[in-house]
Coordinates of C-alpha atoms in Angstrom, one line a residue:
M857 CA 0.0 0.0 0.0
N858 CA 2.8 2.4 0.9
Q859 CA 4.6 1.5 -2.3
L860 CA 1.4 2.4 -4.3
F861 CA 1.1 5.7 -2.4
K862 CA 4.7 6.6 -3.2
V863 CA 4.2 5.9 -6.9
Y864 CA 1.0 7.9 -6.9
S865 CA 2.7 10.8 -5.2
I866 CA 5.5 10.8 -7.6
R867 CA 3.1 10.9 -10.5
V868 CA 1.2 13.8 -9.0
L869 CA 4.4 15.7 -8.4
L870 CA 5.5 15.1 -12.0
L871 CA 2.1 16.3 -13.2
I872 CA 2.4 19.4 -11.1
L873 CA 5.9 20.1 -12.4
L874 CA 4.7 19.6 -16.0
V875 CA 1.8 22.0 -15.6
S876 CA 4.1 24.5 -14.0
C877 CA 6.6 24.3 -16.8
E878 CA 3.9 24.6 -19.4
K879 CA 2.5 27.7 -17.6
K880 CA 6.0 29.3 -17.4
Q881 CA 6.5 28.6 -21.1
S882 CA 3.1 30.1 -21.9
E883 CA 3.9 33.1 -19.7
K884 CA 7.3 33.5 -21.4
Q885 CA 5.6 33.5 -24.8
I886 CA 3.0 36.1 -23.7
E887 CA 5.8 38.3 -22.3
R888 CA 7.6 38.4 -25.6
P889 CA 7.1 41.9 -27.0
N890 CA 4.8 42.8 -29.8
I891 CA 6.4 44.6 -32.7
L892 CA 4.9 47.6 -34.5
F893 CA 7.1 48.6 -37.4
I894 CA 5.9 51.8 -39.0
M895 CA 7.7 52.8 -42.2
T896 CA 7.0 55.7 -44.5
D897 CA 8.4 56.5 -47.9
D898 CA 10.9 59.3 -48.5
H899 CA 10.6 60.9 -45.1
A900 CA 13.5 63.3 -44.7
I901 CA 15.1 63.8 -41.2
K902 CA 14.4 67.5 -41.5
A903 CA 10.7 66.7 -41.6
L904 CA 10.5 65.1 -38.1
S905 CA 10.6 67.4 -35.1
A906 CA 12.4 64.8 -32.8
Y907 CA 15.5 65.9 -34.8
E908 CA 17.2 69.2 -34.4
G909 CA 16.6 71.7 -37.2
A910 CA 13.3 70.2 -38.3
L911 CA 11.1 72.4 -40.5
N912 CA 7.8 71.2 -39.1
H913 CA 6.2 69.8 -35.9
T914 CA 5.3 66.1 -35.6
P915 CA 3.9 65.7 -32.1
N916 CA 2.8 62.1 -32.5
L917 CA 6.0 60.9 -34.0
D918 CA 7.7 62.7 -31.1
R919 CA 5.7 60.6 -28.7
I920 CA 7.7 57.6 -29.9
A921 CA 10.9 59.5 -29.3
A922 CA 9.8 60.7 -25.9
G923 CA 11.2 58.2 -23.5
G924 CA 12.5 56.3 -26.4
L925 CA 15.6 56.4 -28.6
V926 CA 16.4 58.9 -31.4
F927 CA 19.1 57.5 -33.8
N928 CA 21.1 60.4 -35.2
N929 CA 23.2 58.2 -37.5
S930 CA 20.7 55.8 -39.1
F931 CA 21.5 54.9 -42.7
V932 CA 20.3 52.8 -45.6
A933 CA 22.2 50.4 -47.8
N934 CA 20.7 51.5 -51.2
S935 CA 18.7 54.6 -51.2
I936 CA 15.7 53.7 -53.3
C937 CA 12.3 52.2 -52.5
A938 CA 12.2 48.5 -53.4
P939 CA 15.8 47.8 -52.5
S940 CA 15.4 49.3 -49.1
R941 CA 12.3 47.3 -48.4
A942 CA 14.0 44.1 -49.4
T943 CA 17.0 44.9 -47.2
M944 CA 14.6 45.6 -44.2
L945 CA 12.9 42.2 -44.7
T946 CA 16.1 40.1 -45.2
G947 CA 18.8 41.9 -43.1
K948 CA 20.9 41.6 -46.2
F949 CA 22.4 44.0 -48.8
T950 CA 20.6 44.1 -52.1
H951 CA 23.3 42.3 -54.1
I952 CA 22.6 39.3 -51.8
N953 CA 18.7 39.5 -51.6
G954 CA 18.6 40.2 -55.4
Q955 CA 16.6 43.5 -55.2
I956 CA 19.3 45.8 -56.6
N957 CA 16.8 48.3 -58.1
N958 CA 13.1 49.1 -58.5
T959 CA 12.7 47.1 -61.7
V960 CA 13.5 43.6 -60.2
R961 CA 10.8 41.3 -58.9
F962 CA 11.5 40.4 -55.3
D963 CA 12.1 36.7 -54.6
S964 CA 9.5 36.3 -51.9
L965 CA 10.4 32.6 -51.4
Q966 CA 13.7 33.6 -49.7
W967 CA 14.1 33.9 -45.9
T968 CA 12.6 37.0 -44.3
F969 CA 12.3 38.0 -40.6
P970 CA 8.5 37.8 -40.6
K971 CA 8.8 34.1 -41.6
A972 CA 11.2 33.5 -38.7
L973 CA 8.8 35.3 -36.3
Q974 CA 5.9 33.0 -37.5
K975 CA 8.0 30.0 -36.5
V976 CA 8.3 31.1 -32.9
G977 CA 4.6 31.9 -32.5
Y978 CA 4.2 35.4 -33.7
Q979 CA 1.2 36.5 -35.7
T980 CA 2.3 38.7 -38.6
A981 CA 0.6 41.4 -40.6
L982 CA 1.5 43.8 -43.4
V983 CA -0.7 46.8 -44.4
G984 CA 0.1 49.5 -46.9
K985 CA 3.0 49.8 -49.4
W986 CA 4.8 46.7 -50.5
H987 CA 6.2 47.7 -53.9
L988 CA 8.1 44.5 -54.5
K989 CA 6.0 43.1 -57.4
S990 CA 5.8 39.6 -55.9
Q991 CA 3.0 38.5 -53.6
P992 CA 3.9 38.9 -49.9
T993 CA 4.9 35.8 -48.0
G994 CA 5.5 35.3 -44.3
F995 CA 2.4 37.2 -43.2
D996 CA -0.8 35.8 -41.7
Y997 CA -2.6 38.8 -43.0
W998 CA -1.7 41.3 -45.7
E999 CA -3.4 44.1 -47.6
I1000 CA -1.1 46.1 -49.9
L1001 CA -1.3 49.1 -52.2
T1002 CA -0.8 48.6 -56.0
G1003 CA 2.7 49.6 -57.0
Q1004 CA 3.4 53.1 -55.6
G1005 CA -0.2 53.5 -54.5
H1006 CA -2.4 56.6 -55.1
Y1007 CA -3.1 59.3 -52.6
Y1008 CA -6.8 59.5 -53.4
S1009 CA -9.1 56.5 -53.9
P1010 CA -6.3 54.0 -53.5
D1011 CA -6.5 50.4 -54.7
F1012 CA -5.6 47.6 -52.3
I1013 CA -4.6 44.1 -53.1
T1014 CA -5.5 41.0 -51.0
E1015 CA -5.4 37.3 -51.8
N1016 CA -9.0 37.8 -53.0
G1017 CA -8.2 40.5 -55.6
T1018 CA -8.0 44.2 -55.9
K1019 CA -10.5 46.8 -54.5
R1020 CA -10.7 50.6 -54.6
Y1021 CA -11.5 52.6 -51.5
E1022 CA -12.8 56.1 -51.5
G1023 CA -10.8 58.4 -49.2
Y1024 CA -7.2 59.4 -48.5
V1025 CA -4.5 56.7 -48.5
T1026 CA -2.8 57.4 -45.2
T1027 CA -6.1 57.4 -43.3
I1028 CA -7.3 54.3 -45.1
T1029 CA -4.1 52.4 -44.5
T1030 CA -4.3 53.3 -40.8
D1031 CA -8.0 52.2 -40.7
K1032 CA -7.0 48.8 -42.1
A1033 CA -4.2 48.4 -39.6
L1034 CA -6.4 49.3 -36.6
D1035 CA -9.1 47.0 -37.9
W1036 CA -6.7 44.1 -37.8
L1037 CA -5.3 45.0 -34.4
K1038 CA -8.8 45.4 -32.9
D1039 CA -10.8 42.6 -34.6
K1040 CA -8.7 40.2 -36.7
R1041 CA -5.6 39.2 -34.7
D1042 CA -5.3 36.3 -32.3
T1043 CA -4.8 38.1 -28.9
S1044 CA -3.2 35.0 -27.4
K1045 CA -0.2 35.5 -29.6
P1046 CA 2.4 38.3 -29.8
F1047 CA 2.0 40.2 -33.0
C1048 CA 4.3 41.8 -35.5
M1049 CA 2.7 44.4 -37.7
L1050 CA 4.4 46.2 -40.6
L1051 CA 2.4 49.4 -41.1
H1052 CA 4.0 50.9 -44.3
H1053 CA 2.6 54.2 -45.6
K1054 CA 2.9 55.6 -49.2
A1055 CA 3.4 59.1 -47.9
P1056 CA 5.3 61.3 -48.3
H1057 CA 6.4 59.9 -51.7
R1058 CA 6.2 62.0 -54.8
T1059 CA 3.7 63.7 -55.8
W1060 CA 3.1 64.9 -52.3
M1061 CA -0.7 65.3 -52.5
P1062 CA -1.9 66.4 -49.0
D1063 CA -5.1 65.3 -47.4
T1064 CA -7.9 67.9 -47.8
T1065 CA -7.7 68.6 -44.1
D1066 CA -4.1 69.6 -44.4
L1067 CA -4.2 71.7 -47.5
H1068 CA -3.9 75.1 -45.7
I1069 CA -1.6 74.4 -42.7
Y1070 CA 1.4 76.0 -44.3
D1071 CA -0.3 78.8 -46.3
T1072 CA 1.4 81.6 -44.3
V1073 CA 4.8 79.8 -43.7
K1074 CA 7.9 80.8 -45.5
F1075 CA 10.5 78.0 -45.4
P1076 CA 14.2 78.8 -45.1
V1077 CA 16.0 78.0 -48.3
P1078 CA 18.9 75.6 -47.8
E1079 CA 22.4 77.2 -48.1
T1080 CA 23.3 74.6 -50.8
Y1081 CA 20.1 75.2 -52.9
F1082 CA 22.0 77.0 -55.7
D1083 CA 24.9 74.5 -55.7
S1084 CA 27.1 74.6 -58.8
Y1085 CA 28.5 71.0 -58.3
E1086 CA 32.1 72.1 -58.8
G1087 CA 34.4 69.1 -58.6
R1088 CA 31.4 66.6 -58.6
L1089 CA 30.7 65.3 -62.0
A1090 CA 28.0 62.8 -61.0
A1091 CA 26.1 65.5 -59.0
R1092 CA 26.2 67.8 -62.0
E1093 CA 24.8 65.2 -64.4
Q1094 CA 21.7 64.2 -62.3
K1095 CA 18.1 64.9 -63.4
M1096 CA 16.5 65.5 -60.0
S1097 CA 16.8 69.3 -59.8
I1098 CA 13.9 71.3 -58.4
I1099 CA 14.9 74.2 -60.7
E1100 CA 15.4 72.2 -63.9
D1101 CA 13.5 68.9 -63.5
M1102 CA 10.5 69.4 -61.1
D1103 CA 7.3 69.5 -63.2
V1104 CA 5.1 72.5 -62.3
V1105 CA 1.9 70.5 -62.9
Y1106 CA 2.8 66.9 -61.9
D1107 CA 4.8 68.0 -58.8
L1108 CA 3.6 71.5 -58.0
K1109 CA -0.2 71.1 -58.9
M1110 CA -0.5 73.9 -61.5
L1111 CA -3.3 72.0 -63.3
D1112 CA -5.1 75.0 -64.8
E1113 CA -8.6 74.6 -66.1
E1114 CA -7.7 76.5 -69.3
Q1115 CA -4.9 73.9 -70.0
E1116 CA -2.6 76.8 -70.8
I1117 CA 0.2 75.2 -68.7
Q1118 CA 1.3 72.2 -70.7
T1119 CA 4.1 69.9 -69.3
T1120 CA 5.4 66.5 -70.1
L1121 CA 3.8 65.0 -67.0
R1122 CA 0.5 67.0 -67.0
K1123 CA -1.7 64.0 -68.1
H1124 CA -0.3 61.9 -65.3
F1125 CA -1.3 64.4 -62.6
Q1126 CA -4.7 64.8 -64.3
G1127 CA -5.3 61.1 -63.7
Q1128 CA -4.5 61.5 -60.0
Y1129 CA -6.7 64.5 -59.7
D1130 CA -9.6 62.6 -61.3
R1131 CA -9.5 60.0 -58.6
M1132 CA -10.9 62.5 -56.1
N1133 CA -14.6 62.7 -55.4
E1134 CA -16.6 65.9 -55.8
K1135 CA -16.1 67.1 -52.2
Q1136 CA -12.3 66.5 -52.4
R1137 CA -12.0 68.2 -55.7
K1138 CA -13.9 71.2 -54.4
A1139 CA -11.5 71.5 -51.4
W1140 CA -8.5 71.0 -53.6
D1141 CA -9.6 73.7 -56.1
I1142 CA -10.2 76.2 -53.2
K1143 CA -6.6 75.7 -52.3
Y1144 CA -4.9 75.6 -55.6
D1145 CA -6.9 77.8 -58.0
P1146 CA -5.7 81.1 -56.5
I1147 CA -2.1 79.8 -56.6
I1148 CA -2.5 78.8 -60.2
K1149 CA -4.0 82.2 -61.0
D1150 CA -1.1 84.0 -59.3
F1151 CA 1.5 81.8 -61.0
K1152 CA 0.1 82.5 -64.4
E1153 CA 0.0 86.3 -63.7
K1154 CA 3.5 86.6 -62.4
R1155 CA 5.3 84.5 -65.0
Y1156 CA 8.2 83.7 -62.7
T1157 CA 11.6 83.1 -64.3
G1158 CA 15.2 82.5 -63.2
R1159 CA 15.9 82.8 -59.5
D1160 CA 12.4 83.9 -58.7
L1161 CA 11.0 80.7 -60.3
A1162 CA 13.5 78.6 -58.5
L1163 CA 12.5 80.0 -55.1
W1164 CA 8.8 79.8 -55.9
K1165 CA 9.2 76.1 -56.8
Y1166 CA 11.0 75.4 -53.5
Q1167 CA 8.3 77.0 -51.4
R1168 CA 5.5 75.2 -53.3
Y1169 CA 7.3 71.9 -52.9
M1170 CA 7.9 72.3 -49.2
E1171 CA 4.2 73.3 -48.5
D1172 CA 2.9 70.1 -50.1
Y1173 CA 5.6 67.7 -48.9
L1174 CA 5.3 68.8 -45.2
A1175 CA 1.5 68.9 -45.4
T1176 CA 1.6 65.2 -46.5
V1177 CA 3.8 64.4 -43.5
N1178 CA 1.2 66.0 -41.3
S1179 CA -1.3 63.3 -42.2
V1180 CA 1.3 60.6 -41.4
D1181 CA 1.8 62.2 -38.0
R1182 CA -1.9 62.4 -37.2
N1183 CA -2.5 58.8 -38.2
V1184 CA 0.5 57.4 -36.3
G1185 CA -1.1 59.2 -33.3
R1186 CA -4.3 57.1 -33.8
V1187 CA -2.3 53.9 -33.6
L1188 CA -0.4 55.0 -30.5
D1189 CA -3.8 55.9 -28.9
Y1190 CA -5.0 52.4 -29.6
L1191 CA -2.0 50.9 -27.9
E1192 CA -2.3 53.1 -24.9
E1193 CA -6.1 52.5 -24.5
N1194 CA -5.7 48.8 -24.7
N1195 CA -2.7 48.5 -22.3
L1196 CA -0.4 47.3 -25.1
M1197 CA 2.2 50.1 -24.9
D1198 CA 4.2 48.5 -22.1
N1199 CA 4.8 45.4 -24.1
T1200 CA 5.2 46.6 -27.6
I1201 CA 8.4 47.6 -29.5
I1202 CA 7.5 50.6 -31.6
V1203 CA 9.8 51.6 -34.5
Y1204 CA 9.3 54.5 -36.9
T1205 CA 11.6 55.0 -39.9
S1206 CA 11.5 55.7 -43.6
D1207 CA 12.8 53.5 -46.5
Q1208 CA 15.4 56.2 -47.1
G1209 CA 16.0 59.9 -46.6
F1210 CA 15.0 62.6 -49.1
Y1211 CA 16.3 65.9 -50.4
L1212 CA 14.3 69.0 -49.3
G1213 CA 16.2 71.4 -51.5
E1214 CA 19.7 70.6 -50.4
H1215 CA 22.0 70.8 -53.5
G1216 CA 18.9 72.1 -55.3
W1217 CA 17.4 68.6 -55.3
F1218 CA 14.3 66.5 -54.6
D1219 CA 14.4 62.6 -54.6
K1220 CA 17.1 60.4 -53.1
R1221 CA 19.6 57.8 -54.5
F1222 CA 22.9 59.5 -53.8
M1223 CA 25.2 58.4 -50.9
Y1224 CA 25.2 62.0 -49.8
E1225 CA 23.9 62.5 -46.2
E1226 CA 20.4 63.7 -46.9
S1227 CA 19.3 60.6 -48.8
F1228 CA 21.8 58.1 -47.2
K1229 CA 20.6 59.0 -43.7
T1230 CA 17.0 58.2 -42.6
P1231 CA 15.0 58.9 -39.5
L1232 CA 14.8 56.2 -36.9
V1233 CA 13.1 56.4 -33.6
M1234 CA 12.4 53.4 -31.3
K1235 CA 10.5 52.9 -28.1
F1236 CA 10.9 49.6 -26.2
P1237 CA 9.2 48.2 -23.1
K1238 CA 10.8 49.4 -19.9
H1239 CA 12.2 46.0 -19.0
I1240 CA 14.2 46.0 -22.2
Q1241 CA 15.2 49.6 -22.8
K1242 CA 17.9 50.8 -20.3
T1243 CA 18.7 54.1 -21.9
T1244 CA 16.8 57.0 -23.5
G1245 CA 17.6 60.0 -25.7
E1246 CA 19.9 60.4 -28.7
I1247 CA 22.0 57.6 -30.0
E1248 CA 25.1 58.5 -32.1
A1249 CA 26.1 54.9 -33.1
L1250 CA 26.3 54.1 -36.9
V1251 CA 23.3 51.9 -37.6
Q1252 CA 21.8 50.7 -40.9
N1253 CA 18.6 49.2 -42.2
I1254 CA 20.3 45.7 -42.4
D1255 CA 20.1 45.9 -38.6
Y1256 CA 16.3 45.9 -38.2
A1257 CA 15.7 42.2 -38.9
P1258 CA 18.3 40.8 -36.4
T1259 CA 17.1 43.3 -33.8
F1260 CA 13.5 42.1 -34.1
L1261 CA 14.6 38.5 -34.0
H1262 CA 16.7 39.0 -30.9
Y1263 CA 13.8 40.3 -28.9
A1264 CA 11.4 37.7 -30.2
G1265 CA 13.8 34.9 -29.0
A1266 CA 14.2 33.7 -32.6
E1267 CA 17.4 32.4 -34.1
I1268 CA 19.4 34.9 -36.3
P1269 CA 20.7 33.1 -39.4
E1270 CA 24.4 33.4 -40.1
E1271 CA 23.8 34.8 -43.5
V1272 CA 22.0 37.9 -42.1
Q1273 CA 24.5 40.8 -42.6
G1274 CA 23.2 43.2 -40.1
H1275 CA 23.8 43.5 -36.3
S1276 CA 21.2 43.2 -33.6
L1277 CA 21.1 46.6 -31.9
H1278 CA 20.2 45.2 -28.5
S1279 CA 23.5 46.1 -26.9
I1280 CA 22.9 49.8 -27.8
I1281 CA 19.3 49.7 -26.8
E1282 CA 20.2 48.1 -23.4
G1283 CA 23.1 50.5 -22.9
T1284 CA 25.9 47.9 -22.7
E1285 CA 27.7 49.1 -25.8
N1286 CA 27.8 52.4 -27.7
R1287 CA 28.3 51.1 -31.2
V1288 CA 28.0 47.9 -33.4
R1289 CA 30.3 49.0 -36.3
K1290 CA 33.0 51.6 -37.2
E1291 CA 32.0 52.1 -40.8
L1292 CA 29.1 51.8 -43.2
Y1293 CA 28.9 50.3 -46.7
Y1294 CA 26.6 51.6 -49.5
H1295 CA 25.9 50.5 -53.1
Y1296 CA 23.4 52.1 -55.5
Y1297 CA 22.7 50.4 -58.9
E1298 CA 19.7 52.0 -60.8
F1299 CA 21.3 53.7 -63.8
P1300 CA 20.4 54.7 -66.4
N1301 CA 17.0 55.9 -65.1
E1302 CA 14.7 58.9 -64.9
H1303 CA 16.9 60.8 -62.5
M1304 CA 20.2 59.7 -64.0
V1305 CA 22.1 59.2 -60.8
K1306 CA 25.2 57.2 -61.6
R1307 CA 26.0 53.8 -60.1
H1308 CA 28.2 54.1 -57.1
Y1309 CA 29.4 52.5 -53.9
G1310 CA 31.3 53.8 -50.9
I1311 CA 32.3 53.8 -47.3
R1312 CA 31.4 56.1 -44.5
T1313 CA 33.2 56.4 -41.2
E1314 CA 32.4 58.8 -38.3
K1315 CA 34.7 61.3 -40.0
Y1316 CA 35.1 60.6 -43.7
K1317 CA 33.1 59.4 -46.7
L1318 CA 34.7 57.9 -49.8
I1319 CA 32.5 57.3 -52.9
H1320 CA 33.3 55.7 -56.2
F1321 CA 31.0 56.5 -59.2
Y1322 CA 31.4 53.8 -61.9
N1323 CA 29.8 52.2 -65.0
D1324 CA 29.9 55.1 -67.5
I1325 CA 32.3 57.2 -65.5
D1326 CA 35.2 56.6 -63.1
E1327 CA 35.1 59.3 -60.5
W1328 CA 36.1 59.3 -56.8
E1329 CA 34.9 61.7 -54.1
L1330 CA 36.2 62.2 -50.6
Y1331 CA 34.5 64.3 -47.9
D1332 CA 35.6 65.4 -44.4
L1333 CA 32.2 65.2 -42.7
Q1334 CA 33.3 67.1 -39.7
K1335 CA 34.7 70.1 -41.6
D1336 CA 32.3 69.9 -44.6
P1337 CA 29.0 68.4 -43.4
N1338 CA 27.2 69.7 -46.6
E1339 CA 29.6 67.7 -48.8
M1340 CA 30.5 70.6 -51.1
N1341 CA 34.3 70.2 -51.2
N1342 CA 35.6 67.0 -52.9
L1343 CA 39.0 66.3 -51.4
Y1344 CA 39.9 63.3 -53.5
H1345 CA 42.6 65.2 -55.4
N1346 CA 43.9 67.0 -52.4
L1347 CA 47.4 65.6 -51.7
S1348 CA 47.2 66.2 -48.0
Y1349 CA 44.6 63.5 -47.8
K1350 CA 46.6 60.9 -49.7
E1351 CA 47.1 58.6 -46.7
V1352 CA 43.4 59.0 -45.7
I1353 CA 42.4 57.8 -49.1
V1354 CA 44.7 54.8 -49.1
D1355 CA 43.4 53.8 -45.7
L1356 CA 39.7 54.2 -46.7
K1357 CA 40.2 52.2 -49.9
Q1358 CA 41.7 49.4 -47.8
Q1359 CA 38.7 49.5 -45.4
L1360 CA 36.3 49.7 -48.4
Q1361 CA 37.8 46.5 -49.9
K1362 CA 37.5 44.7 -46.6
L1363 CA 33.9 45.6 -46.4
Q1364 CA 33.2 44.5 -49.9
E1365 CA 34.8 41.2 -49.2
A1366 CA 33.0 40.8 -45.9
Y1367 CA 29.6 41.6 -47.6
Q1368 CA 30.5 39.5 -50.7
D1369 CA 30.2 42.5 -53.1
T1370 CA 33.3 42.3 -55.2
D1371 CA 32.0 41.5 -58.7
R1372 CA 31.2 44.6 -60.7
T1373 CA 30.5 42.6 -63.9
T1374 CA 27.1 41.1 -62.9
Y1375 CA 25.2 44.4 -62.6

C-alpha cells in the first residue's frame, strides 16, 4: 500500500511540475514583446521634429521619441524604395537578396524576418505599401497598395483580388491596420505588424484637411540650394533638380482649367486629380486655383521661379507628412487605451531619406547624407530599454531584422548581414560598427544618378562612381557636413584615401560584393 502511495505521489508531483513548466513557457511566450514597425516612404530627417533643425512639428512621432531612442546616425544600404524594403525584410544587402533596383521582382520565397517570427509563435501582418511586385509571404494577414499607390481613392490588393477605397491613402491604411489590431488578430499571440505608408512619396498630395496648414509659412532656403556642383561630375549630371526637373503640374499642382500650362507629365497628374470625389476636388480647387492664377499672372523666371518652386514643394511635402503624424497618433492611442504600450516595440523609420532642396534637389539615390541617412526612432518596453535619448552609433537598415529576432527569441541566421542593436538599446555598448557600406545600382533611369558604392566612417566618406564614369569623391564630414568640397585630389589626404580604400575593400569582401560585372 505504501509503495502504491509513493508511486501515486511521484506521478502527481511530476504532473504538477509539467503543468508548472507549461505555464511558465506560456507566460514566457506572452511576455515576448509585440512589434509595431511603422515605415513611410521618402521621409527626410528635417521633416521630423524629434530631430534638431526640423522644418515642421510632428507631435505624435515625437511621442515615440519621448522616453525612447532617437538615432542620429541611421542609414540605408541602397537609397531607393524597393531595395530598401528588401533589405529591411532580409537583413541583407541588395546584391545578396537580389533587389538591386526598382525594376527587379523580389524573390519572396527567400528567408525574411516575418517568416522567422511566425515559426516562434508570432502573428504577422502587413498593411500598406509593398512595392516588391511579388506576392507577400511570411504574413498571416496582408493588404497592400498597388505599386506606388495613389493618394486619393487608392487600390488595395489582397489574396482575393483588388479593390478601390474612397478616401485618403494614409487614413485608409491606418484604418485597415487598426481593424486588424482590434478585430482580426489572435490576442493570445504576440504580434508583428508592418504598417507601411505611401506618404510622403512624390507627388506629395496632401489630405484635404491639411491643405492650408502652411499657407502663411515661408520656409528657409537651404544654403546649398544653388549648388554649382564644382568638382562633382555625378552630382552635376543628375536629373533631380527642383529648378530644372521638377514639373510644375505633376509635382507642384499647377493644373489649370484652361490647359494653358502644358508639361510632359500633366496628363499623369490629371489622372491623380480625377481619382478624387466631388467634395475632395472642391476643397482642392479652393486651395490651388488662387495659386495657379497668381503663378500665371506673375510668370516667374530664373531665380524667382527657383525660389517659388522650392516653397511650393515644401508646403505640399510637409502637409503630406502632417497626415502621417496624425494617423500614427491614432495607432499610438489604440496601444495606450488597450494596455499594449508597455509590451510593444515601436519603430518609426523611412525607406530612405530625401532631399528637401539641399543641393537644389528632390528625390534620393545618392550616398550624400540627406538621402543616405534616414529617420529612426524606437521605443521599447521598460524591462528592455535601459537608456533614453539620442544615439550616435552608426546603424543601418540591415540591422532591423536581427534586432526584431533577438527580442522575439528567434534564431538569427548566419547569412544575415546586419547586427542586432540590443547592446545599444540596453546600454551595454555604444556602437556595433565603425564604418558603413553603400551601393546604388539603378542607372540609367529617370533621375540619371550614376551607379556608385562607398564607405562612410564617423569622420570621412569615400564614394566611387562607376559604370559610364570613373570618379572618386572624398569628404571630411566634420569640416564639410554639406559635402560641397571634394577632397579626393587634395594631396594632403593621400594617406586617408589609401586607408579608406583598404577599409572599403575589406567591407566588400565581408559583404560579398566584389564582382562589378554582374550588374
